[in-house]
Coordinates of C-alpha atoms in Angstrom, one line a residue:
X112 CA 75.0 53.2 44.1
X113 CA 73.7 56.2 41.8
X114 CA 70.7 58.1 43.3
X115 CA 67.6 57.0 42.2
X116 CA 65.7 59.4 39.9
X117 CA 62.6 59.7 41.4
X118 CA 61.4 59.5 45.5
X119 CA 59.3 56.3 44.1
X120 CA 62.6 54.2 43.6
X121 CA 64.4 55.8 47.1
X122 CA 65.5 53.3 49.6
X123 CA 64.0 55.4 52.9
X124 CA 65.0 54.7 56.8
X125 CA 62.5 56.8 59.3
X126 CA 63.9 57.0 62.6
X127 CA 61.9 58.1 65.7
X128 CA 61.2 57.2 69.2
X129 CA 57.2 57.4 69.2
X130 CA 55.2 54.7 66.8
X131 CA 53.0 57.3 66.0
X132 CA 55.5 59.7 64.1
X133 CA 57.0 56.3 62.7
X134 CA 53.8 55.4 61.3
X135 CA 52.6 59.0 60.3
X136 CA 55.9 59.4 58.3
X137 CA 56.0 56.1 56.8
X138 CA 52.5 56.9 55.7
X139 CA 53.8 60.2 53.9
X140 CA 56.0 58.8 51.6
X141 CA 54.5 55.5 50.9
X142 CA 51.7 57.9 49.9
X143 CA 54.6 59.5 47.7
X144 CA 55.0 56.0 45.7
X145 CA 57.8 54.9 48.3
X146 CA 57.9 51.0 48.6
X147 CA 60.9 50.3 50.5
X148 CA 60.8 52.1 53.6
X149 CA 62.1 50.9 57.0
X150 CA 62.0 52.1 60.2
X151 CA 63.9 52.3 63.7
X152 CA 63.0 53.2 67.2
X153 CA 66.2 54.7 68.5
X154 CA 69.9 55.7 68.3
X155 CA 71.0 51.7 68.5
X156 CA 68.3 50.4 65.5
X157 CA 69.0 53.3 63.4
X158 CA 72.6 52.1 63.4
X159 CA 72.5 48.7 62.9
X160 CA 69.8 49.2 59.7
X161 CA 72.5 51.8 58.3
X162 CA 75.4 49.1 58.6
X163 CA 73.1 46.2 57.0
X164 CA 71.7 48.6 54.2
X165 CA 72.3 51.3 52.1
X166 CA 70.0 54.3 52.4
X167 CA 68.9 57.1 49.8
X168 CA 67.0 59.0 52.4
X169 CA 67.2 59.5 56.1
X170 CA 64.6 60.8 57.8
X171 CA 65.7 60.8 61.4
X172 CA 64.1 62.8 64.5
X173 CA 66.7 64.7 66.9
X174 CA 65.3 63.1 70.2
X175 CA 65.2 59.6 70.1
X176 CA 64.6 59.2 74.1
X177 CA 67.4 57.4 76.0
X178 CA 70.3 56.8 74.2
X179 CA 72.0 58.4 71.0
X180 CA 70.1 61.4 69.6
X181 CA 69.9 62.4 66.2
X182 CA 72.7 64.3 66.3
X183 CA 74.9 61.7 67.3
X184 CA 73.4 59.1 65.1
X185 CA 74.3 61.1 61.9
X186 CA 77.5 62.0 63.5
X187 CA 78.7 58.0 63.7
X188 CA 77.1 57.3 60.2
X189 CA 79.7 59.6 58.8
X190 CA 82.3 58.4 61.3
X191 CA 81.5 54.8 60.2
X192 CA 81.3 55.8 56.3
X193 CA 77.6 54.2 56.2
X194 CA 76.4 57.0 54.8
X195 CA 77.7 58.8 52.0
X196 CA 77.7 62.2 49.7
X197 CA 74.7 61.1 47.9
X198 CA 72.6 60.3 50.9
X199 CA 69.8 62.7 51.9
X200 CA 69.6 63.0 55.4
X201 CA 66.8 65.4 57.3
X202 CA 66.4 65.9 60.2
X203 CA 62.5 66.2 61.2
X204 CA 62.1 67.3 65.4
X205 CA 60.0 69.3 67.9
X206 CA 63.4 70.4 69.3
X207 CA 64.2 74.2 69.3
X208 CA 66.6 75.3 71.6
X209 CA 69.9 76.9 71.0
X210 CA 72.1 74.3 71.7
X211 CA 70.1 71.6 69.8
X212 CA 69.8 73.4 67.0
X213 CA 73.2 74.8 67.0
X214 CA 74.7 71.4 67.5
X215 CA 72.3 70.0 64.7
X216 CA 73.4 72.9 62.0
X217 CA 77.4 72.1 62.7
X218 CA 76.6 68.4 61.8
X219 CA 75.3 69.9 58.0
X220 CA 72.3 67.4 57.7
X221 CA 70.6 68.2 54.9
X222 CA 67.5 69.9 56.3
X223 CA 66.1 70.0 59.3
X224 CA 62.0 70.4 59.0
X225 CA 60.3 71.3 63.2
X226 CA 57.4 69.4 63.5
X227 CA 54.2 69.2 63.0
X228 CA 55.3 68.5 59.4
X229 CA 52.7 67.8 56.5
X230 CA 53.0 65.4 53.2
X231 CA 53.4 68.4 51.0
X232 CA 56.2 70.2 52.7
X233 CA 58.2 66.8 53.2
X234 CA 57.5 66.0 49.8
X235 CA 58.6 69.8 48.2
X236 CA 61.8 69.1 50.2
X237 CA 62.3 65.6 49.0
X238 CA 62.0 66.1 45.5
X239 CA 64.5 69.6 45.9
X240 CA 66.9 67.3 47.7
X241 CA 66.9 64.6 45.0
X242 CA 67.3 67.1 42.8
X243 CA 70.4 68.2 44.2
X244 CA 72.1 65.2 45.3
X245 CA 71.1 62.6 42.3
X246 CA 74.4 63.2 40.3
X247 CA 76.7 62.5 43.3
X248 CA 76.2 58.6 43.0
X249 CA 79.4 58.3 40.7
X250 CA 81.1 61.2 43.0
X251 CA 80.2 58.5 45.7
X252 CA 80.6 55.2 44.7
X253 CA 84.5 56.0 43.8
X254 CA 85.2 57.7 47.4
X255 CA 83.8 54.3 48.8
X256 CA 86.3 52.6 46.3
X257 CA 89.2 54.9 47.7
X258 CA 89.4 56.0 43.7
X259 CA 89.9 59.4 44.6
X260 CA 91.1 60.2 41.5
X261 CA 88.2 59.0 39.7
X262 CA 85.9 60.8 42.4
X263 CA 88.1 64.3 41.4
X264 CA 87.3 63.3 37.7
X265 CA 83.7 62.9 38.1
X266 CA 83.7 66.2 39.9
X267 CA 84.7 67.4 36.9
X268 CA 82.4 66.1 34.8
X269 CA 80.0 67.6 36.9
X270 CA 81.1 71.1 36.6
X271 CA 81.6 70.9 33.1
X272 CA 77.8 69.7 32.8
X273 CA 76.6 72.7 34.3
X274 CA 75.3 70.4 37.6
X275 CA 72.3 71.5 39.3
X276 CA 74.5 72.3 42.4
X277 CA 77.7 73.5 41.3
X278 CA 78.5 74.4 44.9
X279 CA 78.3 71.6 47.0
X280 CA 80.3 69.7 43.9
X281 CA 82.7 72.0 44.4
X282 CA 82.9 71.9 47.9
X283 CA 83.1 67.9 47.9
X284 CA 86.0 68.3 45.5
X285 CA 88.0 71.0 47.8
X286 CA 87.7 68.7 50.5
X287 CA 89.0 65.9 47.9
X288 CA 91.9 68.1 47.8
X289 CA 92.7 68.8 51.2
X290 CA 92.6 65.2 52.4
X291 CA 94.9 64.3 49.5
X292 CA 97.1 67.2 50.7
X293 CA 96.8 68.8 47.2
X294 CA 96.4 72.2 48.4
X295 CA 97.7 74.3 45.6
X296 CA 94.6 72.8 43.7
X297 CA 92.2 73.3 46.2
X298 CA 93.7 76.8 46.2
X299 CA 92.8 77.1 43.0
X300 CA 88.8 75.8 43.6
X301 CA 88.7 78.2 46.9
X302 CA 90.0 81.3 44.9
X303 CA 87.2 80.5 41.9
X304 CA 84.6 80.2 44.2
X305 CA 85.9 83.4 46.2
X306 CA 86.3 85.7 42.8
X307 CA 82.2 85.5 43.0
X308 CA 81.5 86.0 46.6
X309 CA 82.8 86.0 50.1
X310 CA 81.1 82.6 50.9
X311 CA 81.8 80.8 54.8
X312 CA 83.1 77.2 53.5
X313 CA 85.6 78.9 50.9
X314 CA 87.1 81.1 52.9
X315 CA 87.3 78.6 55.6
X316 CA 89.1 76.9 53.2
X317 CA 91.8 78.7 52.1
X318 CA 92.6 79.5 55.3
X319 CA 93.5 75.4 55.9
X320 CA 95.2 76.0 52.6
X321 CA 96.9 79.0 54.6
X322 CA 97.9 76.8 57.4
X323 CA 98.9 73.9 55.9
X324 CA 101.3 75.2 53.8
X325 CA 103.2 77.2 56.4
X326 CA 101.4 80.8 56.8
X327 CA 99.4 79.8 60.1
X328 CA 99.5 84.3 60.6
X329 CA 97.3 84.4 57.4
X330 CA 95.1 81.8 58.1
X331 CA 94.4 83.7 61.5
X332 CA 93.0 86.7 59.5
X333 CA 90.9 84.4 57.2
X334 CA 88.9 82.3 60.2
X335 CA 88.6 85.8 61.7
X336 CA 87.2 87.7 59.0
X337 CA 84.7 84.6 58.5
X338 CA 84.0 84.8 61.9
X339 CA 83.2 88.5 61.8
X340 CA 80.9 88.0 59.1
X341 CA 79.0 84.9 60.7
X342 CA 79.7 84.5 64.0
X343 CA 77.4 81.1 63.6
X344 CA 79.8 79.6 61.2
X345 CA 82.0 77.5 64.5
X346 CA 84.1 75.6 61.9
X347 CA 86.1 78.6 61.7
X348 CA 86.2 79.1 65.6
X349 CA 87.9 75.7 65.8
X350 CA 90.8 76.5 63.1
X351 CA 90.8 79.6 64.4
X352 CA 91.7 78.2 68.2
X353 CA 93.9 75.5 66.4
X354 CA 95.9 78.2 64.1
X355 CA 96.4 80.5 67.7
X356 CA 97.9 77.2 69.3
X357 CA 100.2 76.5 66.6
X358 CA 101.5 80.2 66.7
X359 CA 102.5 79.6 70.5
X360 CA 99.0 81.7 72.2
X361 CA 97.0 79.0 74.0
X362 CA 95.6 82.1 76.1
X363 CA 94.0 83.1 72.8
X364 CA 92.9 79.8 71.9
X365 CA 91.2 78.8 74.8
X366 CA 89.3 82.6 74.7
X367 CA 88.7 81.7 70.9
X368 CA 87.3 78.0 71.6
X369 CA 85.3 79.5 75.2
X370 CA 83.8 81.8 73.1
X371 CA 82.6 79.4 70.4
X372 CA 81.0 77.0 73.4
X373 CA 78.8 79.5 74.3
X374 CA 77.6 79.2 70.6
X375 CA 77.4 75.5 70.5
X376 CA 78.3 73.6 73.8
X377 CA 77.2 70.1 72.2
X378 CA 80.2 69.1 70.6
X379 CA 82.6 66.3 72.5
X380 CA 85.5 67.5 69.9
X381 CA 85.4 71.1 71.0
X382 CA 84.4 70.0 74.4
X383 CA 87.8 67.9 74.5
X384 CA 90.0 70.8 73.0
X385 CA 88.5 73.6 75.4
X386 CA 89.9 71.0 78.1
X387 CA 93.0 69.9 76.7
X388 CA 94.2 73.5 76.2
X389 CA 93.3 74.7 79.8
X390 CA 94.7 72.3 81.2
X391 CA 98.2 73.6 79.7
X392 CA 97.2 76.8 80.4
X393 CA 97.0 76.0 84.0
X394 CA 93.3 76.9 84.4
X395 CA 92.0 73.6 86.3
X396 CA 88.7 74.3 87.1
X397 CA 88.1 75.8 83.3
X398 CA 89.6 72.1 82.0
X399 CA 87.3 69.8 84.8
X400 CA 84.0 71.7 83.2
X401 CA 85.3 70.7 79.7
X402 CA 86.0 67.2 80.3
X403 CA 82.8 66.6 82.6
X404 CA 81.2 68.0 80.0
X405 CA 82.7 66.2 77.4
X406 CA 82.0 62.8 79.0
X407 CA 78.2 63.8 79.2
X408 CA 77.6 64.8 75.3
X409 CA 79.7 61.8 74.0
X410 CA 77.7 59.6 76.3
X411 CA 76.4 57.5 73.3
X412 CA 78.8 58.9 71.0
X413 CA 81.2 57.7 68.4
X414 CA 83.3 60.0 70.1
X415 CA 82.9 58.9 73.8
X416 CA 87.2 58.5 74.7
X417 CA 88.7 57.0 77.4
X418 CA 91.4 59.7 77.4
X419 CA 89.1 62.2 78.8
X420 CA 88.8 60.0 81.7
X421 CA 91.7 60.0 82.5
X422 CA 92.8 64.0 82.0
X423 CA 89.5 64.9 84.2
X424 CA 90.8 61.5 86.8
X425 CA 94.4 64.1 87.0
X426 CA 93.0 67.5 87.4
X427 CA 90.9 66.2 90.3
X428 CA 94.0 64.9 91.9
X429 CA 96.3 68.2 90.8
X430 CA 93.1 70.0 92.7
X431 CA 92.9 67.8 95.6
X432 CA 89.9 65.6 95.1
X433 CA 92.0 62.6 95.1
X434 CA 89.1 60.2 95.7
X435 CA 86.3 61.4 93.4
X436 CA 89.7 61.3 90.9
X437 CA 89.8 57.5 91.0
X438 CA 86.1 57.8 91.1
X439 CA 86.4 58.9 87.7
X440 CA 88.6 56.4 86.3
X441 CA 86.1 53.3 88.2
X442 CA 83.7 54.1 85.9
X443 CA 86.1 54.3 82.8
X444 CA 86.9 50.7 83.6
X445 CA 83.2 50.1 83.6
X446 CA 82.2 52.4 80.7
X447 CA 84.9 50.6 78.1
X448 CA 85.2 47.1 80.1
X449 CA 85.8 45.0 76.8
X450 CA 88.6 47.7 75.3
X451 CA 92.1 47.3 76.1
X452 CA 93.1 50.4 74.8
X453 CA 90.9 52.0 77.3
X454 CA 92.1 49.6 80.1
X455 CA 96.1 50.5 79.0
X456 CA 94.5 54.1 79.8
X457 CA 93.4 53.8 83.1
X458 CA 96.0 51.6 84.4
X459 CA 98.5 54.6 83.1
X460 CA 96.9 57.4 84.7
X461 CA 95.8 55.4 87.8
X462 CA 100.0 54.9 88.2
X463 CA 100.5 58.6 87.9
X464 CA 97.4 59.4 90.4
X465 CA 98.6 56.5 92.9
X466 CA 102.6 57.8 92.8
X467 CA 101.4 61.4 93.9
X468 CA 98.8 60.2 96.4
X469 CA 102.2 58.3 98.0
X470 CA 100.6 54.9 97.4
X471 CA 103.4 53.1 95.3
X472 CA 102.6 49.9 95.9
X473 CA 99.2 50.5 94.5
X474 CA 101.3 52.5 91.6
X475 CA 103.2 49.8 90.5
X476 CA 100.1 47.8 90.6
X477 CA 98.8 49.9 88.0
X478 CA 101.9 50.2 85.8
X479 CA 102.6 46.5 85.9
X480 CA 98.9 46.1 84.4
X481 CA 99.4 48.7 81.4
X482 CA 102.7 47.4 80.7
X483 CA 101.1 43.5 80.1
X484 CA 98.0 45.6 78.4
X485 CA 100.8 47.6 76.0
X486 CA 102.3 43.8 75.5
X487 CA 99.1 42.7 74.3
X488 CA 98.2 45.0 72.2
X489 CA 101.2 45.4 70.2
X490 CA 101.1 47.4 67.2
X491 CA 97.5 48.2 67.8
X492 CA 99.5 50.2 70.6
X493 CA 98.8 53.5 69.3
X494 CA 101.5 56.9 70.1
X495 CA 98.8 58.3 72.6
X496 CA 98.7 55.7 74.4
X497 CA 102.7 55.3 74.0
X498 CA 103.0 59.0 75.5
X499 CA 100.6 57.5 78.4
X500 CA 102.8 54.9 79.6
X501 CA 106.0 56.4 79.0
X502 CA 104.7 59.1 81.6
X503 CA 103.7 56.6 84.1
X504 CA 107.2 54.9 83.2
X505 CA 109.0 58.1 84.4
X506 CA 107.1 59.0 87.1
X507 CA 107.9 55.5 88.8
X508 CA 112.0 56.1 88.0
X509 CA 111.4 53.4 85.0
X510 CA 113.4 56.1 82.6
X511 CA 115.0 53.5 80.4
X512 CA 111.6 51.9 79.3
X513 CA 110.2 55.1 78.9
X514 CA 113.0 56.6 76.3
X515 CA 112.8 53.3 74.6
X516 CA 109.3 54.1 74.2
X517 CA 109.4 57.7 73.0
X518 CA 112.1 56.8 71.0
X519 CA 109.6 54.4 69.1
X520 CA 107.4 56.5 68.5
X521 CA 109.4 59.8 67.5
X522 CA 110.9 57.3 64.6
X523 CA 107.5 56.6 63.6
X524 CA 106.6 60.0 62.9
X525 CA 110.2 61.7 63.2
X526 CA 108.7 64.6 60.6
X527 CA 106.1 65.9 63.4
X528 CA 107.0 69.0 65.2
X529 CA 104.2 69.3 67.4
X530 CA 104.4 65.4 68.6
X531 CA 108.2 66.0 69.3
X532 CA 107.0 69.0 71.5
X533 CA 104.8 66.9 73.4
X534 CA 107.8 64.4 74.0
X535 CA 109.7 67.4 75.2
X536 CA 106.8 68.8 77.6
X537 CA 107.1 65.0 79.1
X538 CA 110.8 65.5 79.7
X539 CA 110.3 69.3 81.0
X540 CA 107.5 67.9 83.6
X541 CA 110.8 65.7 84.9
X542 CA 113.5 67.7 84.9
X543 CA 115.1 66.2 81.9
X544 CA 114.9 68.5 79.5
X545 CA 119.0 67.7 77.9
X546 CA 118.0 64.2 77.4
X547 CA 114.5 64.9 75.5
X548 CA 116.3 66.6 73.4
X549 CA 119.1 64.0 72.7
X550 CA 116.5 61.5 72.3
X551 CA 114.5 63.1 69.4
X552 CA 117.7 64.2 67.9
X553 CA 119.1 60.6 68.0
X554 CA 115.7 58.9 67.1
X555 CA 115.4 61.2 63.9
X556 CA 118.7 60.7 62.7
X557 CA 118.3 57.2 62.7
X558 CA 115.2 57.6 60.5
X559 CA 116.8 60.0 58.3
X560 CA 120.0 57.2 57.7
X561 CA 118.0 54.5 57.3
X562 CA 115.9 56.4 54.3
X563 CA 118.9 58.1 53.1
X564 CA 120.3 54.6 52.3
X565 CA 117.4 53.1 50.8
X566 CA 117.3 56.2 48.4
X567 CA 121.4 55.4 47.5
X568 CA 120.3 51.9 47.2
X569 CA 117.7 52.7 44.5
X570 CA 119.7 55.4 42.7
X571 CA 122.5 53.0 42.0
X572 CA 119.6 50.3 40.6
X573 CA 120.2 47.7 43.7
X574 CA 116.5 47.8 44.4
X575 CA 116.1 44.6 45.8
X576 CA 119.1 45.4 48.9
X577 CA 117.0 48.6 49.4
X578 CA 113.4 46.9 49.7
X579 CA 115.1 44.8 52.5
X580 CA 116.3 47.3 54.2
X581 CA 113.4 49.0 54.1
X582 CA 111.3 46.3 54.8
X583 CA 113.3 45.8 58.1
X584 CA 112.8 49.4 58.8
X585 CA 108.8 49.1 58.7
X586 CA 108.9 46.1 60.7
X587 CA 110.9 48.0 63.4
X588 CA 108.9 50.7 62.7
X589 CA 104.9 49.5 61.3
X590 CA 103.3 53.1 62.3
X591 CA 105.9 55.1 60.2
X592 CA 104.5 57.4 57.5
X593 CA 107.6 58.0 56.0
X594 CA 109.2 54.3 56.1
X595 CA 106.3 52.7 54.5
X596 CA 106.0 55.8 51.7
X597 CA 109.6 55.3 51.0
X598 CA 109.1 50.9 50.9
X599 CA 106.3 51.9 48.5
X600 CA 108.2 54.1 46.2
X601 CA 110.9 52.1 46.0
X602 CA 109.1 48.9 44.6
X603 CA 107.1 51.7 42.0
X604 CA 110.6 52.6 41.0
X605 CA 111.7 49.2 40.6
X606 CA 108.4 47.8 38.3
X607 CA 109.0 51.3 36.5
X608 CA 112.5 50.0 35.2
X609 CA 112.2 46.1 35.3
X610 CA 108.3 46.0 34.4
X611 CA 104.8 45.5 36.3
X612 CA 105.3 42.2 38.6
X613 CA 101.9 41.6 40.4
X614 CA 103.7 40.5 43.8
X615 CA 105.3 43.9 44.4
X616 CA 102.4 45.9 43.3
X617 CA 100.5 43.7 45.6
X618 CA 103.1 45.0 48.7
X619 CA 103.0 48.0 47.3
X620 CA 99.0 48.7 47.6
X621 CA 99.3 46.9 50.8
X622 CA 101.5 49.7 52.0
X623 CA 99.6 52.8 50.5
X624 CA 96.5 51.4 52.6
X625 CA 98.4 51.5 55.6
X626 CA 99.8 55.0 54.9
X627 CA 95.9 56.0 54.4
X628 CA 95.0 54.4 57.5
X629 CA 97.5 56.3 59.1
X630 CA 97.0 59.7 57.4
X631 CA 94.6 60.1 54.7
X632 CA 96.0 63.5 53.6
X633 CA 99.0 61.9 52.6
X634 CA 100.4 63.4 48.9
X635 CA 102.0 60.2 48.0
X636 CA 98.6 58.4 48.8
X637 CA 97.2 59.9 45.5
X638 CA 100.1 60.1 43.2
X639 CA 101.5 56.2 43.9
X640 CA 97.8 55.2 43.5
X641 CA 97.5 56.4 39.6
X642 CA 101.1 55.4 39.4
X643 CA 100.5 51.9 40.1
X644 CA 97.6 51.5 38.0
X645 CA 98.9 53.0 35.1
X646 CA 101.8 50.2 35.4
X647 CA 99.1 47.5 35.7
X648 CA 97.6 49.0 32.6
X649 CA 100.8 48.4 30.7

């Protein structure tokens, strides 16, 4: 949906808590020439009118009484894609503290106007927004079509066209490029915009570049130079702290991420990480603030997670409070009562709470019930909550169920160091440290022989032997990356020599959508896509 041209043709949602404001604001920009303009009363309605309709404009208050706030709504919109990079969304409040508007700037609406506001100034802002954003429809309407190439294309266009906001295009089309996992040509777009300027977003970017492609040292100095030049901008904290971790210093990164909470405490992510990373530093009562914390903010989140139940359910236990620990994880079962991912959850770290506590039979209990929940949910079963169950599996003795289950799940992503380490850290915490190691070992090689013969398969032309054996492999295996890429490229190679078939390209598109589902910075994502529909072309 392009942008409409003038505020007289935008599609408008006003969301605020008091009728008053709701009518005040409608009354603005119906006095603008608006004519469809709709309105919600909190968190919830906002929503459920962004999943029915398509909005042009947002204008959304950050208190919204019980409930979501404004903050929180925005931050599911995106989460949900019901919003996209052509919507204009402002956030109008009375709210001015620190946190609130620290948390609201790191959510990048695209203004935020304190009340009292006045028709001219919303309307000055307005018309600057739609001026900005009313050449992003095409941009927008091919992201929502997964045409990423066509979305890089109109990017393009829009540079060569000398757009009004050659920035933010950019910017959209460097991100483009990093979820694709093109990073030498977002290289390229942060290094143009960098020749100009030392700008926050561009130099935040090159130093993903930096880490993604193996330099994780260099993208250190990057985050930390943008850091010493805006110590506002937190993006950078949070690849800063996740750059220190994969270079071995979780001291460092849990100074680096402490530091940035003291900026902006209102994010559940950060919140999370802060937690996660001192608890394997040891520091208990540093990871039970996180994680209470965390539980608080994401509240009416899209990010509320039952995992952070059970880690603060854990380090109440590892610091004696054994019954506010289960405490804790009585009001996960209440808080996510219709989820079964959730309920796999509890029921694993309620087996790991009740085996230290000495209670086995009340152990067993537990693990008996994630076991059924992990039968139900099948491949919806998702590697977290594999690693969960397998823990519980070891703690209660259960070790062959457990390496049958880590197994599983190193085969599905056998190319992923740091969920191998994990695995390992699993075996350490038991005293079997040899046969972690043997099991990743054995679990990749299978991987790599099953691919390597696929590949011999195809290079002597017997492509049909090879799909089956690779379509036995993804059944085995329906969560591996590599598997399905491999499927995929195999049936490419085949309509490439024997000709376009719909039946295979059908599979074929089947498989890239699980691959994006997956991991949407996959590079073969991108490059199968335009390779498929040039064959369809032909």
């Amino acid at each position: 949906m392009p942008m409409p041209l003038t505020l007289q043709q935008a599609n408008t949602l006003i969301v605020d808590d008091f009728q008053s404001m709701r009518t005040m604001l409608r009354d603005f920009v119906k006095s603008m020439g608006m004519t469809r303009v709709e309105t919600a009363c909190h968190g919830k309605d906002a929503i459920s009118h962004l999943a029915e309709s398509r909005y042009d404009i947002v204008l959304c208050d950050y208190n919204l009484g019980p409930g979501a706030n404004g903050q929180q709504v925005l931050e599911e919109a995106r989460t949900r894609n019901l919003i996209g990079v052509s919507t204009i969304w402002v956030i109008v409040t009375a709210e001015k503290t620190a946190d609130m508007v620290m948390g609201a700037a790191e959510i990048k609406p695209d203004d935020y106007l304190l009340k009292p506001i006045n028709q001219v100034l919303l309307q000055s802002r307005l018309e600057k927004l739609i001026a900005r954003k009313q050449s992003l429809g095409g941009v927008e309407n091919a992201i929502r079509a997964k045409d990423f190439g066509g979305a890089l294309a109109q990017c393009d266009l829009l540079l060569r066209m000398q757009s009004a906001n050659p920035h933010e295009v950019l910017r959209i089309k460097s991100d483009l490029l990093l979820t694709l996992g093109d990073f030498e040509a977002a290289r390229g777009v942060f290094d143009s915009v960098l020749a100009q300027r030392s700008v926050a977003w561009a130099k935040t970017g090159m130093g993903k570049v930096l880490f993604h492609t193996g330099d994780p040292a260099g993208a250190a100095t990057l985050f930390e130079q943008v850091l010493a030049e805006n110590q506002m901008y937190i993006e950078a904290a949070d690849w800063l702290a996740k750059t220190h971790e994969a270079l071995g210093d979780t001291v460092r990164a849990q100074q680096v991420l402490q530091d940035a909470i003291k900026l902006s405490p209102n994010s559940p992510l950060r919140q999370k990480k802060l937690g996660d990373t001192a608890l394997k530093n040891g520091e208990l009562d540093v990871a039970q603030t996180a994680f209470e914390k965390t539980i608080k903010i994401s509240e009416f989140s899209a990010h509320k997670n039952p995992a952070v139940y059970a880690k603060l359910a854990e380090v109440l236990v590892d610091k004696g409070e054994s019954s506010e620990a289960l405490n804790v994880l009585k009001r996960s079962k209440t808080d996510f009562r219709y989820n079964s991912a959730a309920a796999l959850q509890t029921a694993a770290a309620e087996t790991r709470i009740y085996q230290k506590l000495g209670q086995t039979d009340k152990a067993q209990a537990a693990l008996a019930s994630a076991e059924q929940l992990a039968t139900q949910l099948g491949d919806k079963l998702s590697p977290d909550l594999m690693l969960e169950l397998a823990k519980s599996q070891l703690k209660m003795g259960h070790k062959d169920k457990a390496c049958q289950l880590l197994g599983q799940v190193v085969k599905n992503d056998h190319e992923n160091a740091q969920l191998s380490s994990e695995i390992e850290a699993i075996f350490d915490a038991e005293n079997l440290a040899g046969e972690g190691q043997a099991l990743i070992k054995a679990a990749r090689q299978e991987v790599i022989d099953i691919n390597n013969q696929g590949v011999l398969l195809a290079q002597q032309g017997q492509f049909e032997q090879g799909a089956k054996l690779l379509r036995e492999a993804v059944k085995k295996l329906p969560s591996s990356e590599v598997m399905l890429v491999n499927l995929c490229g195999l049936l490419i190679a085949q309509m490439t020599k024997s000709g376009y078939k719909e039946a295979l390209a059908s599979e074929a598109r089947e498989l890239l959508e699980r691959v994006h589902t997956l991991n949407p910075g996959n590079k073969k994502f991108y490059s199968y896509s335009l390779v498929l529909a040039r064959l369809q072309r032909t």
